[in-house]
Every structure is written in structure tokens, then in C-alpha cells.
XYZ file of C-alpha atoms in Angstrom:
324
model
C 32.537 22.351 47.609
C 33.874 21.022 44.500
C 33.396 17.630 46.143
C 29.857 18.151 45.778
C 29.151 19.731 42.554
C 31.025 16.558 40.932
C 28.956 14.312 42.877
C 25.932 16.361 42.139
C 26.507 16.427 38.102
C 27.634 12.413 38.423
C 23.906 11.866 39.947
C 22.284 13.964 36.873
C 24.143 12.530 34.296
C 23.468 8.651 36.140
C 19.376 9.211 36.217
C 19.984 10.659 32.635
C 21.308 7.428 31.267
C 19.115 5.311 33.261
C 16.216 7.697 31.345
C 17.665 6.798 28.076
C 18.463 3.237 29.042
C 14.608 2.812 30.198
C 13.026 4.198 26.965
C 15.429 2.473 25.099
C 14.516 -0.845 26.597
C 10.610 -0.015 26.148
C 11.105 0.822 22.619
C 12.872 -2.583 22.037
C 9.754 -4.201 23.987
C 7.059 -2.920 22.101
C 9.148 -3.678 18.578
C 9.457 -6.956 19.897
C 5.607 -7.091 20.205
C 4.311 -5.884 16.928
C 6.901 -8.461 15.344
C 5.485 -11.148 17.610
C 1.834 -9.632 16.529
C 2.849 -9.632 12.964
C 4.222 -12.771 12.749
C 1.077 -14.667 14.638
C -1.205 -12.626 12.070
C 0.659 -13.723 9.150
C 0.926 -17.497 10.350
C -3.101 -17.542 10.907
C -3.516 -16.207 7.181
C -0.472 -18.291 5.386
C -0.355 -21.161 7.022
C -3.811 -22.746 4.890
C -2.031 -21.764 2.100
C 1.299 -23.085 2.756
C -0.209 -26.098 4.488
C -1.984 -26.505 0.739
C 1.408 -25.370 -1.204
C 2.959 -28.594 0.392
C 0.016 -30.743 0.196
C 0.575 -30.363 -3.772
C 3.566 -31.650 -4.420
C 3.565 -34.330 -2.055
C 3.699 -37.973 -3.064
C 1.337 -40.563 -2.509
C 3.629 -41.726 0.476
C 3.838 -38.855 1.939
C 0.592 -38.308 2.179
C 0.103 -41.329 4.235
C 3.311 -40.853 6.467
C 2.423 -39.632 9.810
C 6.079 -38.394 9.704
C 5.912 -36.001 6.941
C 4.603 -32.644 8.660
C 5.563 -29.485 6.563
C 8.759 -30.632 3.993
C 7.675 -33.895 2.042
C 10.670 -36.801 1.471
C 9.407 -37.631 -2.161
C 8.248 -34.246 -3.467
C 6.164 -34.129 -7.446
C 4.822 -32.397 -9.500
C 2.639 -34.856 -11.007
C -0.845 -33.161 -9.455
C 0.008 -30.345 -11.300
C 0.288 -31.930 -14.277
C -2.915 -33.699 -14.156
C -4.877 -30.950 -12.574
C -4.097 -28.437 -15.743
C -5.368 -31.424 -17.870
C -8.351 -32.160 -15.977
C -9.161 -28.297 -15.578
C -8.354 -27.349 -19.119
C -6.283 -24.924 -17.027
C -4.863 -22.764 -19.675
C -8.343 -22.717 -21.976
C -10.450 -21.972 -18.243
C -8.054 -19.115 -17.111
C -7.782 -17.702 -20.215
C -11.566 -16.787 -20.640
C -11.648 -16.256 -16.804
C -9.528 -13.641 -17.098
C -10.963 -12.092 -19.732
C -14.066 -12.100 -18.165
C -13.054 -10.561 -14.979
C -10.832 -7.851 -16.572
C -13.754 -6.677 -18.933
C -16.307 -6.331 -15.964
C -13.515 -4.709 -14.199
C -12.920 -2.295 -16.784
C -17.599 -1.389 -16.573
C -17.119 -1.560 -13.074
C -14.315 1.205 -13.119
C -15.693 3.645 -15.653
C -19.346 2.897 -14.614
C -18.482 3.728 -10.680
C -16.169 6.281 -10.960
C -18.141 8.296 -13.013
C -21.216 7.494 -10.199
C -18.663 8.971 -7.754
C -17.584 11.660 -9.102
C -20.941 13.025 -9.797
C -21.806 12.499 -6.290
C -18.757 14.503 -4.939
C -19.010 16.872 -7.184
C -22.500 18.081 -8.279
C -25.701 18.689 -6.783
C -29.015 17.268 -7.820
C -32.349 16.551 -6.244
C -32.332 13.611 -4.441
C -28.773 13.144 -3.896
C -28.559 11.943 -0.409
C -31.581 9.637 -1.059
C -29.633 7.920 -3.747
C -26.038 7.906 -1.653
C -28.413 6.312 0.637
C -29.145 3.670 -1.712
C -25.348 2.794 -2.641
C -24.666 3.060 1.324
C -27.603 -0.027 1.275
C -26.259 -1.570 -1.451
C -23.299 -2.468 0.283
C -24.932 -3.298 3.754
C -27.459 -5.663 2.157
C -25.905 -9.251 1.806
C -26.878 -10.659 -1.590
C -28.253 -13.663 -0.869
C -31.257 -11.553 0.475
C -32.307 -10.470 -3.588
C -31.435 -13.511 -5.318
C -34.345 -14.540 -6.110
C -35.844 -11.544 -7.439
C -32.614 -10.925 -9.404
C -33.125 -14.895 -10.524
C -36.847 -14.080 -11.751
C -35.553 -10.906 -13.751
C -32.924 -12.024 -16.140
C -35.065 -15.672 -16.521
C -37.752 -13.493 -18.053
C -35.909 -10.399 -19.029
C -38.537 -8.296 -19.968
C -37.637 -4.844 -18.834
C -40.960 -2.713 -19.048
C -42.362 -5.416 -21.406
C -40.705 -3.951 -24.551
C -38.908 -7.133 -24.956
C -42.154 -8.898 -25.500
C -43.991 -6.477 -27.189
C -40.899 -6.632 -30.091
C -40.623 -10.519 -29.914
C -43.467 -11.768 -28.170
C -41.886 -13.721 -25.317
C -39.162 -12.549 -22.405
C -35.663 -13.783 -23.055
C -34.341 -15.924 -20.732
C -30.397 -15.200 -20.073
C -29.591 -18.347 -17.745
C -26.612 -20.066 -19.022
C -24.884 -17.186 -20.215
C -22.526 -14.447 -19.070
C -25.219 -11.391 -19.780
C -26.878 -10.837 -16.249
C -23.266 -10.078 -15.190
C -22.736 -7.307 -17.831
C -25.951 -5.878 -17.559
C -26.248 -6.005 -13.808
C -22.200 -4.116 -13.833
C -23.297 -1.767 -16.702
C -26.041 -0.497 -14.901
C -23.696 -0.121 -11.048
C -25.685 -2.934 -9.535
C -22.700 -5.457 -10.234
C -20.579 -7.149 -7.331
C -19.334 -4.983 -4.716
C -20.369 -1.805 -6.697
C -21.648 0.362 -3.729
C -18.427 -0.124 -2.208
C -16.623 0.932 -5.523
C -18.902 4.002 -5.818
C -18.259 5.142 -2.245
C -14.448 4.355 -2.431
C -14.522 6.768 -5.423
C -16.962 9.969 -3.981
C -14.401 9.809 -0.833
C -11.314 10.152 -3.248
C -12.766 12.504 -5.381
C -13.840 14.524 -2.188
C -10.341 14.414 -0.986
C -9.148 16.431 -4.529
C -9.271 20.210 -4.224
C -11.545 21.929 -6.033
C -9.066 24.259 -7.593
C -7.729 21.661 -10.235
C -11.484 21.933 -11.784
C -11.607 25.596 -11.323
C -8.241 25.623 -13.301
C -9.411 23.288 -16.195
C -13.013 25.390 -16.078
C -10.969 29.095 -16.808
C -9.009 27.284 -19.733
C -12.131 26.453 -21.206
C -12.341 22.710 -20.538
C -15.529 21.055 -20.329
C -17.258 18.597 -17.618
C -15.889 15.223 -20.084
C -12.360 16.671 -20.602
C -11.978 17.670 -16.994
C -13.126 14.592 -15.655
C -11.172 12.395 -18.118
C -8.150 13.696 -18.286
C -7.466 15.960 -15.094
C -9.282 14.351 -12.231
C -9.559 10.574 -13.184
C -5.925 10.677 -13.652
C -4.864 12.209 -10.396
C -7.539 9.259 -8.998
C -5.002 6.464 -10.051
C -4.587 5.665 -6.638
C -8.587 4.757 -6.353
C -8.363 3.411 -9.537
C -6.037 0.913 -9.128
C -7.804 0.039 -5.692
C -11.225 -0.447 -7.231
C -9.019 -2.561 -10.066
C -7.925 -4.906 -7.136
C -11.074 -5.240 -5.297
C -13.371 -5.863 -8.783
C -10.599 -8.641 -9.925
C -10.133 -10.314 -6.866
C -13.927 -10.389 -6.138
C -15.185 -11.013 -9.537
C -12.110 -13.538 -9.984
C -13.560 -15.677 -6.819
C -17.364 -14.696 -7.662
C -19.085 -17.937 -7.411
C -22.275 -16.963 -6.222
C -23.509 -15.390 -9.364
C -21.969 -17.407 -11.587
C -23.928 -20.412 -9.749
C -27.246 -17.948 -9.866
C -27.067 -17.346 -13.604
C -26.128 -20.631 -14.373
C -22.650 -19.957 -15.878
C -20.430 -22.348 -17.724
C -17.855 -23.825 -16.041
C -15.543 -22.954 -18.974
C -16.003 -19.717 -17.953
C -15.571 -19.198 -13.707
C -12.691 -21.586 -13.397
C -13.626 -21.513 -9.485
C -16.900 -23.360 -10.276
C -14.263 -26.194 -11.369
C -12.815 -26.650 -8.305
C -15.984 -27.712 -6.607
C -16.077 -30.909 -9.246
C -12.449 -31.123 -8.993
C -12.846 -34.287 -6.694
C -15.559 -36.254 -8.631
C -13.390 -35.547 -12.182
C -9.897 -37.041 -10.619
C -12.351 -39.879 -8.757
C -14.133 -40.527 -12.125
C -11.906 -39.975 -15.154
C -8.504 -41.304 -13.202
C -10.174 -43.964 -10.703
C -8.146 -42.329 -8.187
C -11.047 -43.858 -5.271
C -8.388 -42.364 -2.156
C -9.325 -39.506 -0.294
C -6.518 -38.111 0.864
C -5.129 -38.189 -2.566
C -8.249 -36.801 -3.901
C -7.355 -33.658 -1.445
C -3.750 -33.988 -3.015
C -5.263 -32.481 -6.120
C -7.565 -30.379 -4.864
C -5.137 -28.490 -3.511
C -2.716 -28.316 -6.590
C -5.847 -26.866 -8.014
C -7.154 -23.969 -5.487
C -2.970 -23.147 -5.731
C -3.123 -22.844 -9.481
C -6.838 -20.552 -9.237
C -5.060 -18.494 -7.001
C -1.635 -18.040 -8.618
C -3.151 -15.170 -10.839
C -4.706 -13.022 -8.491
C -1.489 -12.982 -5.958
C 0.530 -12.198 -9.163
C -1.956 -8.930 -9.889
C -1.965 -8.104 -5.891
C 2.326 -8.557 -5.581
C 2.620 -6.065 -8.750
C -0.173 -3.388 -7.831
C -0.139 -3.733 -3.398
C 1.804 -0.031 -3.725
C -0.683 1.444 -5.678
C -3.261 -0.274 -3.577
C -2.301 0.869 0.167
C -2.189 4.197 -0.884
C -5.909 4.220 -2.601
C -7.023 2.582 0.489
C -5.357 4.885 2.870
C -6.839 8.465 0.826
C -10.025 6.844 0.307
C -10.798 6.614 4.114
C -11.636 3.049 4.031
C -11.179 1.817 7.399
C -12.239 -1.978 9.318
């Protein structure tokens, strides 16, 4: 009898381990999957930029050596040195930057105020106009740019420009159809700023307001300093998204005519002709050389601001609802 209660209990405690030692081995199959996912997802987005990283500082020769794949044998640093001369690098990114961060800055208080009054208030007509943002981000630009073209070329909003100085003002060749455009939530990617916003603010219980309300806060104060500050997480999101987009704009800035001295990025399509011009450099695959010293230099800022704020950033993302 004993016999075969041993022999029973050895069977249940075999079939046990071989249950353990089966979802054991399925775990270690499906980690081996995602890392195999992971790692042919980040290989299809780094390997341009790597491919470009070593492209920079390789020499003349290496360039030309069939040989040389991804390490070069005579790495320098002499396209960098002659890009930020050609570029005006430090001069360029300097008002760049300035440029992006202060239609970052409209962008943020213009949207998130937007937002908040749309998940927080009602008013006639307030699915009509969330309508509109929704549109606003569906509709690709390209399909207005005329129209937008023909407004700030004769910028004569209900004619009181001309009926003050007798003639429209035309603002081609200058940075004001940007700030006006972003002043008024109409700027790049605003729609999607606005609706990133009403879905955080939506998220936020009510009773934080109700709180402030009783104390005797008003709308400004509450929104100011009680809810905008517990929408960091949004905010630094928008931040991200209005840099990096406003950083790489190039379609507006070509639209409105922009200085070069300005959008650094409108540099790098010229890069080519200045190196063939200025330095008689007349090979191509040199050319290319610098051209890629100088998209890694344009983009050196941007994965500076992303490395320092991507904590910040997931979690906006993730409490906003933004999905795809």
C-alpha cells in the first residue's frame, strides 16, 4: 500500500515540475522574442543615424574603400570643423533655439488654456469647435497653404490694416506668420496639443477645483497654480512635441519665406552647393561626408532635450490617452 502512495505522490510531484519546467521555458521564449523584436525595431530606426554618425568622421579614404563598412581606419573630425564654419553653427542654433523655445512657450500657454476650457466648462458650440481642433489635426497642411500664403502676403485682417495705413502689410521674409498663426492656436501641430491637454485635464478629478473654489480661489488662480501644475506631465509632453516639430519645421519656414539664419534645417538643404562652391570640394561622396556631419550636428540638440525629459514624456503620453 505504501508502495503505491510513494509512487503516486512521485507522479504528482514529476507532472508538477514538468508544469513549472514548461512555463518556465515559455516565459524564456517569449522574453527571447520581444528582445529579438526590440532589437530589429531599434536597428530599423538607428541604423540611418549611426550609418550617418560614421559617415562623419570618416576620411576621404575611407570613403572610397569598399572595405570600410561600419568602423573607419583613418577616423576625423575635420567635417565637423568645416561644417560649423560653413553653417555659422553656433550663430544658426543659437537663434534657432530661441525661436523654437519662444513658440513653444505660446504654444503651451495658448493650448493648455484651449484645453482646459474644453474639459472643464460648457459653452454653446462646444462640440462644434472640438470638432474643429479634431480637423485641425486630420487635415494635412499642405491642403491650406495657399490660402495661409495669400493671408500674411496681404495681412489685412478685416481691412483695418489698410484703412490705418492704406496698404496690407506683407510679412514674407520674416518670422511673424509663425507667432501670429501660434498665438492665435492655429500654429504647428496645435490641435494635437489642444486635445493632448482636454484628455489630461479630463483625467484630473474634479475635487481639486472644488477644493480651491471653497477657499475662495478664482478660475486664474485655480488654473495657474493648482491644475496646470499637477498637468506637468502634459506639459512637458506638449514641450517635446512643439520643440521637436517646430525644431524640424521646414515647411513653414519655406512658406513664409524665412531666413536661413533663422531655421538652421533650411541650411542643410544648401549644405552641398556651399562645401561644392566655397571649398571646391567637386566629389560626391565627400559632399555626403559633410552632409552628414551636418544633419548630426541639427540633431544633437533635440536628442539632448528628448534624453533629459523622455521620463516626463512617457508618462504625459501614457495619461493623456494618446495611442498609434
Amino acid at each position: 500500500m505504501n508502495k503505491y502512495i510513494y509512487k503516486i505522490r512521485f507522479t504528482l510531484n514529476d507532472r508538477h515540475m514538468m508544469q513549472i519546467l514548461a512555463n518556465d521555458t515559455k516565459k524564456l521564449v517569449l522574453m527571447v522574442i520581444r528582445i529579438a523584436i526590440l532589437i530589429g525595431v531599434c536597428y530599423v530606426i538607428l541604423a540611418p543615424i549611426i550609418g550617418m554618425a560614421v559617415n562623419s568622421i570618416s576620411s576621404n579614404a575611407d570613403a572610397h574603400d569598399p572595405m570600410v563598412y561600419v568602423i573607419p581606419r583613418n577616423p576625423t573630425w575635420e567635417r565637423y570643423e568645416l561644417v560649423i564654419e560653413r553653417m555659422d553653427y553656433w550663430g544658426t542654433m543659437g537663434r534657432n533655439l530661441l525661436y523654437t523655445f519662444a513658440l513653444t512657450g505660446i504654444q503651451l500657454f495658448v493650448c493648455s488654456m484651449v484645453g482646459y476650457g474644453f474639459a472643464r466648462f460648457n459653452f454653446p458650440f462646444k462640440n462644434l469647435l472640438f470638432g474643429c481642433v479634431v480637423i485641425m489635426i486630420v487635415i494635412p497642411a499642405h491642403t491650406i497653404m495657399l490660402p495661409i500664403y495669400m493671408t500674411f502676403r496681404e495681412f489685412d485682417p478685416l481691412g483695418i490694416v489698410s484703412l490705418i495705413t492704406g496698404s496690407s502689410i506683407n510679412m514674407m521674409s520674416t518670422t511673424a506668420p509663425m507667432y501670429i498663426m501660434t498665438l492665435f492656436g492655429c500654429g504647428v501641430r496645435s490641435g494635437l496639443y489642444i486635445y493632448i491637454f482636454t484628455q489630461f485635464f479630463r483625467g484630473l478629478p474634479k475635487e481639486i477645483e472644488e477644493a480651491a473654489f471653497v477657499d475662495g480661489a478664482g478660475v486664474w488662480y485655480t488654473y495657474f497654480r493648482i491644475m496646470l501644475v499637477n498637468a506637468m506631465p502634459a506639459v512637458v509632453t506638449v514641450a517635446v512635441f512643439s520643440m521637436v516639430w517646430q525644431f524640424n519645421d521646414t515647411f513653414y519656414a519655406k512658406l513664409f519665406l524665412i531666413s536661413d539664419n533663422v531655421v538652421i534645417g533650411k541650411k542643410i538643404s544648401t549644405l552641398q552647393a556651399t562645401i561644392s562652391n566655397q571649398d571646391r570640394i567637386m566629389d560626391l561622396v565627400v559632399q555626403e561626408l559633410y552632409l552628414n556631419a551636418g544633419i548630426i550636428l541639427v540633431l544633437l540638440p533635440i536628442v539632448i532635450i528628448y534624453i533629459v525629459l523622455q521620463k516626463y514624456f512617457i508618462e504625459g503620453v501614457e495619461r493623456s490617452g494618446i495611442v498609434g
